[in-house]
C-alpha positions as MATLAB code, in Angstrom:
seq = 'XXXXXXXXXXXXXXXXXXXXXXXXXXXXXXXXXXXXXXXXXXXXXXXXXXXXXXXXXXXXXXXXXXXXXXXXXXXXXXXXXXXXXXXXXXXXXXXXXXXXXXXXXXXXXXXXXXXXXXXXXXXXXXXXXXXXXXXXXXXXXXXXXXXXXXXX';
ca = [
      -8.892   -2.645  -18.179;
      -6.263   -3.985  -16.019;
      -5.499   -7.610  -14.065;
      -6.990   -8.711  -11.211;
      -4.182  -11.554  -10.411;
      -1.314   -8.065  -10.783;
      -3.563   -5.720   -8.944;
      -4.031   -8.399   -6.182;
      -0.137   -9.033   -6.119;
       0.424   -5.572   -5.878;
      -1.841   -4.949   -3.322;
      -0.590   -7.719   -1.405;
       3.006   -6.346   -1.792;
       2.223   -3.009    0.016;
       0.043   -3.990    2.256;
       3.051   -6.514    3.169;
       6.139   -3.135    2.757;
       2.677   -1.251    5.315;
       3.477   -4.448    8.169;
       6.787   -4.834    7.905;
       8.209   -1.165    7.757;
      10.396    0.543   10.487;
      10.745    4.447    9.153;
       7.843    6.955    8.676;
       9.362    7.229    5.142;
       9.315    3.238    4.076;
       5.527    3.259    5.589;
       4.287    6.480    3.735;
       5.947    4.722    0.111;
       2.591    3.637   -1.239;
       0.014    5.839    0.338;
      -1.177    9.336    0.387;
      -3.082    8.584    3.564;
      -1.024    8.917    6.761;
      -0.141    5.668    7.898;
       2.288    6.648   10.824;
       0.301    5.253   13.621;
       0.927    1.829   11.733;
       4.656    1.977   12.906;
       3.420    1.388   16.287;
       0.587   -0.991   15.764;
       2.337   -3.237   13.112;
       6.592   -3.217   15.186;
       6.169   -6.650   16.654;
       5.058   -8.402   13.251;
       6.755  -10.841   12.090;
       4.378  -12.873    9.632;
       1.188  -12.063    7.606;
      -1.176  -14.472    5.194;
      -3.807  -12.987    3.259;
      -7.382  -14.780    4.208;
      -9.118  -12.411    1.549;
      -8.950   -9.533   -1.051;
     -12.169   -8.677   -2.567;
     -12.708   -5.473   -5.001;
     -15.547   -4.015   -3.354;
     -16.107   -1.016   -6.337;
     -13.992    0.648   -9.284;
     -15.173    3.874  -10.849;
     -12.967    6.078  -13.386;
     -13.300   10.012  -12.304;
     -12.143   12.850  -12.612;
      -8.839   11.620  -14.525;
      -8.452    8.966  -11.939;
      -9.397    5.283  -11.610;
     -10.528    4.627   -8.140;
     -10.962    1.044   -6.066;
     -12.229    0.414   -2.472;
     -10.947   -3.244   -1.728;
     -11.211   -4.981    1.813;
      -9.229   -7.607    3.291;
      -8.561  -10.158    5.906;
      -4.884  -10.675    7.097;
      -3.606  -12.799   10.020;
      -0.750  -11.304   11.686;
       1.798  -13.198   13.860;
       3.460  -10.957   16.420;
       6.597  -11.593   18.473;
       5.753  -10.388   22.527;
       8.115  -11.619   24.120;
       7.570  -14.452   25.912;
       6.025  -16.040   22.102;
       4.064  -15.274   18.906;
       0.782  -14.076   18.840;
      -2.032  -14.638   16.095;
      -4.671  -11.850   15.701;
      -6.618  -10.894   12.359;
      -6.912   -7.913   10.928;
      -9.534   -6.674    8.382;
      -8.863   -3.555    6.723;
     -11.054   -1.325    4.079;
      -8.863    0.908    1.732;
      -9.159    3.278   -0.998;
      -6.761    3.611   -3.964;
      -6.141    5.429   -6.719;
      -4.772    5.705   -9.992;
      -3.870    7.527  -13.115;
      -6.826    7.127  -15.655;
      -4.163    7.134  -18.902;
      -1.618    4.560  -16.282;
      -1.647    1.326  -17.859;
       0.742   -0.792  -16.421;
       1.188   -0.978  -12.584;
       4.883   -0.043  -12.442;
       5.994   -1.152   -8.717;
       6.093   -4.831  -10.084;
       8.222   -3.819  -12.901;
      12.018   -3.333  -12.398;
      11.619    0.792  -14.075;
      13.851    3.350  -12.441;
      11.822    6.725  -11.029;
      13.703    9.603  -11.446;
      12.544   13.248  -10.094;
      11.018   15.934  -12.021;
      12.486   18.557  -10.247;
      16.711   17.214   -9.957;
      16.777   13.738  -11.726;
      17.795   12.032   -8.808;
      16.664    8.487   -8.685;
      13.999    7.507   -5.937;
      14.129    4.567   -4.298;
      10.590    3.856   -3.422;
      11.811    1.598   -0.324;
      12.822    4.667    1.378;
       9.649    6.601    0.254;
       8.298    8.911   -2.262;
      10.270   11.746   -1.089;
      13.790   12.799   -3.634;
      16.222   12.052   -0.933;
      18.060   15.148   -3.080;
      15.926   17.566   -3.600;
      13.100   16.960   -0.866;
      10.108   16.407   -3.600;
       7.191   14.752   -3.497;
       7.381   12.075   -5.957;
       3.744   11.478   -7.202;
       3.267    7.614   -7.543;
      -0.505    7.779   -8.709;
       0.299    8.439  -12.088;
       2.614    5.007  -12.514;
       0.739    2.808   -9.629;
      -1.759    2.233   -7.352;
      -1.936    4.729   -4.346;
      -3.581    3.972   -1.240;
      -5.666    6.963    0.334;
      -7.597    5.395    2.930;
      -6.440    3.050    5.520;
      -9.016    1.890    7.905;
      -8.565   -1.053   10.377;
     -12.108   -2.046   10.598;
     -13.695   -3.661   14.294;
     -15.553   -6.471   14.211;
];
């Protein structure tokens, strides 16, 4: 009940806002999981490409819509002395709101919070720069909840 080609592109364009960010808040935008030892891992990149997506399962529980996806991403990193290729192949988890039917990151739609009615920029994170609340993304988008960098 949704598009692969949009949930791809979305998935591609966190995954891409996960690599490129330089604040806990900008790297913590689009997951629940805690992706702050990412900061370190991902400072040097400067380039990614996407080898692979591939839906792996989707189940609908519990008022949620849940996917596990994996994917293959070459990274170019900046050293120093030149740029580095390595690949990366990650397994995540995400979820959504069951009754969300549009994935809303993709869209030009302003958030606003429930407790002030600031707006929240979700390039700075999910956190009301006003108010300090936790804006809850899962019921507009796609939410990742695991991040695992898998080892070959």
């Amino acid at each position: 009940l949704f598009s692969m080609a949009g949930f791809y592109s979305g998935l591609q364009n966190k995954l891409a806002s996960i690599h490129y960010a330089d604040t806990k808040d900008a790297i913590q935008a689009f997951s629940d999981a805690d992706m702050t030892p990412c900061l370190k891992a991902y400072a040097d990149v400067i380039d990614m490409d996407f080898e692979s997506l591939r839906l792996c399962s989707y189940t609908v529980d519990a008022g949620y819509r849940k996917a596990v996806v994996t994917a293959q991403i070459l990274l170019r990193t900046y050293t120093g002395s030149g740029v580095q290729t390595r690949r990366e192949n990650l397994r995540l988890c995400l979820k959504k709101s069951a009754t969300c039917m549009t994935q809303a990151v993709g869209s030009p739609q302003l958030f606003t919070c429930d407790g002030c009615g600031a707006s929240i920029p979700l390039e700075a994170g999910k956190i009301c720069l006003q108010c300090g609340r936790v804006f809850d993304l899962k019921q507009h988008d796609w939410v990742i909840t695991s991040y695992e960098v898998m080892h070959l």
